[in-house]
Short mmCIF file of C-alpha atoms in Angstrom, two decimals:
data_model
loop_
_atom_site.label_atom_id
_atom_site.label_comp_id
_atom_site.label_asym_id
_atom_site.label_seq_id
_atom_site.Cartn_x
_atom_site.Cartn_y
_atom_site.Cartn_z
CA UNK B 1 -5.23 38.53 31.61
CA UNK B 2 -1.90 37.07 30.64
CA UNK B 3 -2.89 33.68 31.57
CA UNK B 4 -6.02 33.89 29.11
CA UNK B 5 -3.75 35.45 26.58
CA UNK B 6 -1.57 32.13 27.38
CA UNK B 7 -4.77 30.27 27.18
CA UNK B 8 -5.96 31.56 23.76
CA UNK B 9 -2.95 31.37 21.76
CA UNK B 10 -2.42 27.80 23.23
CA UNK B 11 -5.78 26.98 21.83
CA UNK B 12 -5.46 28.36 18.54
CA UNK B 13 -2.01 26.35 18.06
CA UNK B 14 -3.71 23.38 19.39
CA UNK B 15 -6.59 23.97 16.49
CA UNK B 16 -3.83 24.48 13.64
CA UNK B 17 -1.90 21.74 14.48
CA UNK B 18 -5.23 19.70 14.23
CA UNK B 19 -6.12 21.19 11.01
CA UNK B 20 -2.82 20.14 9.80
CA UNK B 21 -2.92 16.97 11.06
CA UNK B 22 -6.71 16.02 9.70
CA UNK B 23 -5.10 17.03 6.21
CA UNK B 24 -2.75 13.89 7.07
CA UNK B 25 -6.02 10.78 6.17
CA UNK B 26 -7.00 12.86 2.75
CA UNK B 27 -3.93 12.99 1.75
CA UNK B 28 -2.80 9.59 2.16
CA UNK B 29 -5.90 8.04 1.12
CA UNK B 30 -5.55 10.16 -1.86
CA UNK B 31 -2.21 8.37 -2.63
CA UNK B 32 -4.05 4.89 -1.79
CA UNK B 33 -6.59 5.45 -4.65
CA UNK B 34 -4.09 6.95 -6.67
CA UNK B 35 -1.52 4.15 -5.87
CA UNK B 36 -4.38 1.34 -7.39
CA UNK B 37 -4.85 2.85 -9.98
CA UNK B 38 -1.10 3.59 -10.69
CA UNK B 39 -0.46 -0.26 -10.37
CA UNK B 40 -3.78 -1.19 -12.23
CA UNK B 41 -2.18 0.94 -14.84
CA UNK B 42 1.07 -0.37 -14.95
CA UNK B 43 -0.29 -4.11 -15.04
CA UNK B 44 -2.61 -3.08 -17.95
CA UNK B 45 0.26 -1.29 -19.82
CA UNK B 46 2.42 -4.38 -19.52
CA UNK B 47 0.07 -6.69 -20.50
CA UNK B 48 -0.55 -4.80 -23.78
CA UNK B 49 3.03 -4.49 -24.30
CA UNK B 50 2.76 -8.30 -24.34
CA UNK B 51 -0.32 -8.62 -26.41
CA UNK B 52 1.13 -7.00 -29.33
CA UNK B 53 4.45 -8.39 -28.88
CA UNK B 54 3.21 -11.52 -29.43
CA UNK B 55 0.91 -10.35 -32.39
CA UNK B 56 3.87 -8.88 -34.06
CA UNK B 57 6.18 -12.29 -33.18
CA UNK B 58 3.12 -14.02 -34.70
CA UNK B 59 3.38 -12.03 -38.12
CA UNK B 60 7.42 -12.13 -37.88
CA UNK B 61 7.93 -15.80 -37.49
CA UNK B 62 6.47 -17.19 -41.06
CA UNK B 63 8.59 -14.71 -42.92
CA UNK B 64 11.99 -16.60 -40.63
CA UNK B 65 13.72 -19.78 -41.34
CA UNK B 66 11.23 -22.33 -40.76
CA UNK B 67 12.52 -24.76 -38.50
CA UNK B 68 12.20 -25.93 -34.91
CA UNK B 69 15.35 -24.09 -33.77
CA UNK B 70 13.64 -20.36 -34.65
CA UNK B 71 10.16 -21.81 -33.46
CA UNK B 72 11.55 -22.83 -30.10
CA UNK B 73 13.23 -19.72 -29.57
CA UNK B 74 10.90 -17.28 -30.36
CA UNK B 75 8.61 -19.69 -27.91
CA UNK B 76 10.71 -19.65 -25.53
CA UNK B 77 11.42 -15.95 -25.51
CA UNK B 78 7.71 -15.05 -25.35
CA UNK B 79 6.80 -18.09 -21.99
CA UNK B 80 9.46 -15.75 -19.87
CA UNK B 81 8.15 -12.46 -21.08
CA UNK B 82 4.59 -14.02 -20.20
CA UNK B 83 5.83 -15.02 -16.99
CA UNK B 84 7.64 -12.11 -15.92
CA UNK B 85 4.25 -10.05 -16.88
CA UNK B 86 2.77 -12.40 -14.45
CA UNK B 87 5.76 -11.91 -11.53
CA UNK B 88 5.75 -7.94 -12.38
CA UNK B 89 1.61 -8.10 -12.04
CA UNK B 90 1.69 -9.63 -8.36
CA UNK B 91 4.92 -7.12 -7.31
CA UNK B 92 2.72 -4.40 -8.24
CA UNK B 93 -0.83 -5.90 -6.60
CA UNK B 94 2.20 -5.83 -3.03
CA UNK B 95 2.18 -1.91 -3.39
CA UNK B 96 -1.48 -1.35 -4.06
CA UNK B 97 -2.19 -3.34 -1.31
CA UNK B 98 0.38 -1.13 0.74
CA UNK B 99 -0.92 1.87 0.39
CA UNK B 100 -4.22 0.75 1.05
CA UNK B 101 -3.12 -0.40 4.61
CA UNK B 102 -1.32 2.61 4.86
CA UNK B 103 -4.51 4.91 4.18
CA UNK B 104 -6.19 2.61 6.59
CA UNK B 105 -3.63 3.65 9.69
CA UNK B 106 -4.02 7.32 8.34
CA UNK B 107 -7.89 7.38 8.49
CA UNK B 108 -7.13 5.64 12.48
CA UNK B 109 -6.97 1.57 12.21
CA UNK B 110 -4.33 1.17 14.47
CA UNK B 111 -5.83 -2.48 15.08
CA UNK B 112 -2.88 -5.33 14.84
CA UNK B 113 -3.84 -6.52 11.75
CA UNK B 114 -3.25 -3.43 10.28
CA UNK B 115 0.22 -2.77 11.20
CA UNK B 116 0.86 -6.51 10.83
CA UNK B 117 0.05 -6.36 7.20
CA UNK B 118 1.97 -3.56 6.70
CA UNK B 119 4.90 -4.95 8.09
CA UNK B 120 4.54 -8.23 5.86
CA UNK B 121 3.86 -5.87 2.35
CA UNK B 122 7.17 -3.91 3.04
CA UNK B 123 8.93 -7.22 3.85
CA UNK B 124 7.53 -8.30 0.22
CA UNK B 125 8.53 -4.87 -1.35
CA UNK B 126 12.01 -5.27 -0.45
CA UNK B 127 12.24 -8.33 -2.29
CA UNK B 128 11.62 -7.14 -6.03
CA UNK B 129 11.19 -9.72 -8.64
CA UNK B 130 14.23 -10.77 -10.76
CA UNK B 131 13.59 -8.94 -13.71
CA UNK B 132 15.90 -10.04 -16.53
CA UNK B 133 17.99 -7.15 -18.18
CA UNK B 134 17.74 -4.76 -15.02
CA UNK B 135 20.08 -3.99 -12.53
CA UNK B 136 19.07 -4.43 -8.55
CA UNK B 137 18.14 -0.99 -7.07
CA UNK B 138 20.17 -0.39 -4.57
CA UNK B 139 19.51 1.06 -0.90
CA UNK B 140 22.28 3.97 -1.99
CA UNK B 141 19.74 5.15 -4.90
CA UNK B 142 16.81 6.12 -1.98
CA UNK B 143 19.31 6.75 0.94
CA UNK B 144 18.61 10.03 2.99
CA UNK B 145 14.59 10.00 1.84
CA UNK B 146 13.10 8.82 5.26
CA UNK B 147 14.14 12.42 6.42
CA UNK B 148 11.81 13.93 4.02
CA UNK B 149 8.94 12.81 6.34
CA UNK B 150 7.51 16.02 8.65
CA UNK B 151 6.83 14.40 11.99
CA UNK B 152 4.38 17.40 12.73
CA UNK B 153 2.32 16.96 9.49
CA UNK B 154 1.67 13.05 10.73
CA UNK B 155 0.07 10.98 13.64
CA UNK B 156 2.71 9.27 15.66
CA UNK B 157 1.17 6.18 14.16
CA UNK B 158 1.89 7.40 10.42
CA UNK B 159 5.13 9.15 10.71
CA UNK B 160 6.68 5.83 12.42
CA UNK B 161 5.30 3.73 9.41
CA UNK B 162 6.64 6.44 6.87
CA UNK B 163 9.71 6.09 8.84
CA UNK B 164 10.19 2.65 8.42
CA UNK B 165 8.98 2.28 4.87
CA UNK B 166 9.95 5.48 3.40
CA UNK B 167 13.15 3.59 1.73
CA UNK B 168 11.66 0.31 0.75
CA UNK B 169 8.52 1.98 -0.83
CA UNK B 170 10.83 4.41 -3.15
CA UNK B 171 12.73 1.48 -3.92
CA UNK B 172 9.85 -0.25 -4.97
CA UNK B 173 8.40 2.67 -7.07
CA UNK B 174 11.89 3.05 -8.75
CA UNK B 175 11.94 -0.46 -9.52
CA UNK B 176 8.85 -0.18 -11.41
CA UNK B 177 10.05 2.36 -13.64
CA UNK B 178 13.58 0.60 -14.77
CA UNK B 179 10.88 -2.52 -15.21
CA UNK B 180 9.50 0.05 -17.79
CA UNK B 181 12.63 0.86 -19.17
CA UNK B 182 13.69 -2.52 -19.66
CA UNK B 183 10.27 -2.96 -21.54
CA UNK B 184 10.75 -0.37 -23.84
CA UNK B 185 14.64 -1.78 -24.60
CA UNK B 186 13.41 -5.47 -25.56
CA UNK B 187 10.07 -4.18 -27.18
CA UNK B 188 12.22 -1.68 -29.07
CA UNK B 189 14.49 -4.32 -30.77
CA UNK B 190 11.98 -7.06 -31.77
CA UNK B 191 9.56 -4.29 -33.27
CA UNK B 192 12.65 -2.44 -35.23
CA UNK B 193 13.33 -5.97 -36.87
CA UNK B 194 9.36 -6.81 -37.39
CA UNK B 195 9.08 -3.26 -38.67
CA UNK B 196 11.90 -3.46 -41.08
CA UNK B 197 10.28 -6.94 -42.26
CA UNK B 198 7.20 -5.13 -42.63
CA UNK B 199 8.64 -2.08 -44.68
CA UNK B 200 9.91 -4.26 -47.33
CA UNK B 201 7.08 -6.30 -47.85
CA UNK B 202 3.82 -4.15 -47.32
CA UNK B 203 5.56 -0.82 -48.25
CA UNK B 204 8.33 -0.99 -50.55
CA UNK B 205 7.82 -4.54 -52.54
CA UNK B 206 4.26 -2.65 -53.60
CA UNK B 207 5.54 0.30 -54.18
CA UNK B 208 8.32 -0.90 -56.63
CA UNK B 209 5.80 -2.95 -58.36
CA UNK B 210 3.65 -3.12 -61.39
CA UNK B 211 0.51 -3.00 -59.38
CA UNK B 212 -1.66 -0.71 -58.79
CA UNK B 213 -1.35 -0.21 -54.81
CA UNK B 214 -3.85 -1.21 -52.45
CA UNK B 215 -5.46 1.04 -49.63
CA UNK B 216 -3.81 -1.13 -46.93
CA UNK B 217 -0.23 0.50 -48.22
CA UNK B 218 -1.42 3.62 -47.28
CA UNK B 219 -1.91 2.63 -44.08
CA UNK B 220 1.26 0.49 -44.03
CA UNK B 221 2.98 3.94 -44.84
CA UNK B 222 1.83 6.44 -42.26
CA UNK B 223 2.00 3.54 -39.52
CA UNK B 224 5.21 3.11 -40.41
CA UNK B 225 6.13 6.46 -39.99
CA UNK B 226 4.86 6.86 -36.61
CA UNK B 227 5.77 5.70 -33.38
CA UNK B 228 4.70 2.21 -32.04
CA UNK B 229 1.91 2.24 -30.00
CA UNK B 230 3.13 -0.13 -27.72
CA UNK B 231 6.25 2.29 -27.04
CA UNK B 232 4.35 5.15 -26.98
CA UNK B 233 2.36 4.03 -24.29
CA UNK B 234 5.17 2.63 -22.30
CA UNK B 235 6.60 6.05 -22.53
CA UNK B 236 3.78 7.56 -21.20
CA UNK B 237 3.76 4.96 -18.36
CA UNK B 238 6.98 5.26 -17.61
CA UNK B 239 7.15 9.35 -16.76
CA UNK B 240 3.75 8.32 -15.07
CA UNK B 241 6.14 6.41 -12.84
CA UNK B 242 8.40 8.89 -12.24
CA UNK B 243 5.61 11.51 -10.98
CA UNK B 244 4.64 8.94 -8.54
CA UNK B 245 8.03 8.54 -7.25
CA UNK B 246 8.18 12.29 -6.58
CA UNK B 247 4.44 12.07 -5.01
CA UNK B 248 5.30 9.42 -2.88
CA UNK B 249 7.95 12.35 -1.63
CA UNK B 250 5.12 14.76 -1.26
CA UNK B 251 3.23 12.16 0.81
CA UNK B 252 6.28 12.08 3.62
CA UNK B 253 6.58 15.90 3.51
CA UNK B 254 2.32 15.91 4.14
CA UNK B 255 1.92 17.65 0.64
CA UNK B 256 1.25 17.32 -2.65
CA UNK B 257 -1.96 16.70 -4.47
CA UNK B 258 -2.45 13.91 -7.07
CA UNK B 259 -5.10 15.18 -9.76
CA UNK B 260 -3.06 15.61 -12.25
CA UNK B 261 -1.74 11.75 -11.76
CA UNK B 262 -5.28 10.51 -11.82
CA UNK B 263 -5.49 12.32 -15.35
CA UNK B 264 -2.50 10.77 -16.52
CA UNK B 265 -3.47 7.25 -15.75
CA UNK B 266 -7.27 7.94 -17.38
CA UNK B 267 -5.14 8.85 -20.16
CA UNK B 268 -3.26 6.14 -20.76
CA UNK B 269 -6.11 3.65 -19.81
CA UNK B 270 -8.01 5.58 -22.75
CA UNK B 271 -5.28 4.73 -24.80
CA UNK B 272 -5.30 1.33 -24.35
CA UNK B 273 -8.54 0.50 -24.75
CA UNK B 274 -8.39 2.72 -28.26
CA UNK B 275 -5.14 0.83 -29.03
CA UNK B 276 -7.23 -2.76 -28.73
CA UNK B 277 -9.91 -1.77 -30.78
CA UNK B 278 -8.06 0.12 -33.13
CA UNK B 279 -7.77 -2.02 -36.51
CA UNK B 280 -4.66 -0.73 -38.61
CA UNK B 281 -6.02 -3.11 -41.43
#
């Protein structure tokens, strides 16, 4: 009798521990989809942010000194914010790609190629693209999180690649959001000045005048007295970024769900494509 008693409650740890573990491929393919569309969202944020800089450089430089010193610049200025769009773009296509390996070891391709590839994408997350304006993250800012991964929640196979890329993937999800932050900071100062330009000549030029004013100063008005869009939305990116930092915790601890990210980035997709078709003239 005591041996089936031994027997039974053998089996019915041996059928929780499974249920925990087949929790492990959901949950990480649940961070794969939600890591593409987390990067998707990110590239399509910071391409905006670019759009409408260079709209709003467009409408600033006629009202400057007119000479080829302020038009090369301004040119200049805009080529490296292009290009490190373009660097930022690819270092975030390196983590979507990532996780998608990674939910491919979860769900049991433990071929070569698989762990290969891994191996290469967290080599290429560790070297983040020189972003202008930002400091380097350092290894001291994610010490200590590889010890947030449950062995017992994970395949062998998993909970050695969490292991090993625990650090470098916080790293790279940190990066992303002081790439944000650095976003808002040179977005903020051009836009002040192009606003201020703006002020005087749509708003209060009109509005001292003799004229009667036109419907466009309305608008002029209550834009003006809003937020930017293009800030706005980088906001919203950015605390975007730091939920997935903490869910990318949640994923080495075998928790978390990541609903309420998905909503977040629908949300801010929505946004954008109101923000392009939105005509403020």
């Amino acid at each position: 009798m005591a041996h089936f008693i031994h027997r039974f409650c053998l089996c019915i740890l041996l059928l929780a521990t499974a249920a925990c573990a087949s929790k492990t491929p959901l949950q990480v393919e649940g961070l794969a989809d939600t890591g593409k569309q987390y990067t998707s969202t990110l590239k399509k944020v910071n391409s905006f942010a670019l759009d409408h800089t260079l709209e709003f450089t467009a409408d600033l430089l006629p009202n400057l000194p007119r000479d080829n010193t302020t038009l090369q610049q301004h040119t200049d200025a805009m080529r490296q914010r292009a290009a490190l769009v373009q660097t930022t773009a690819n270092y975030f296509d390196t983590q979507a790609l990532y996780f998608a390996e990674l939910s491919a070891l979860a769900k049991g391709d433990h071929s070569t190629g698989t762990t290969r590839a891994l191996k290469k994408l967290v080599e290429a997350l560790n070297k983040a693209p020189d972003v202008g304006g930002i400091p380097r993250v350092t290894k001291d800012a994610v010490a200590g999180i590889a010890g947030h991964v449950a062995s017992w929640k994970h395949s062998a196979q998993v909970r050695e690649e969490l292991q090993r890329s625990a650090e470098p993937v916080a790293q790279a999800l940190l990066t992303n959001q002081l790439i944000l932050d650095e976003q808002i900071q040179w977005i903020t100062q051009r836009e002040t000045l192009a606003r201020q330009l703006e002020y005087r000549e749509e708003i209060l030029k009109p509005f001292v005048g003799d004229k009667k004013l036109p419907e466009r100063w309305k608008k002029a008005w209550m834009a003006d007295i809003t937020q930017p869009p293009t800030i706005a939305l980088l906001e919203q990116a950015k605390a975007a970024s730091i939920e997935m930092q903490q869910a990318w915790v949640n994923v080495l601890r075998g928790q978390g769900s990541f609903e309420h990210l998905r909503s977040v980035f629908d949300q801010i997709n929505i946004n954008i494509v109101a923000e392009h078709n939105h005509d403020p003239k």
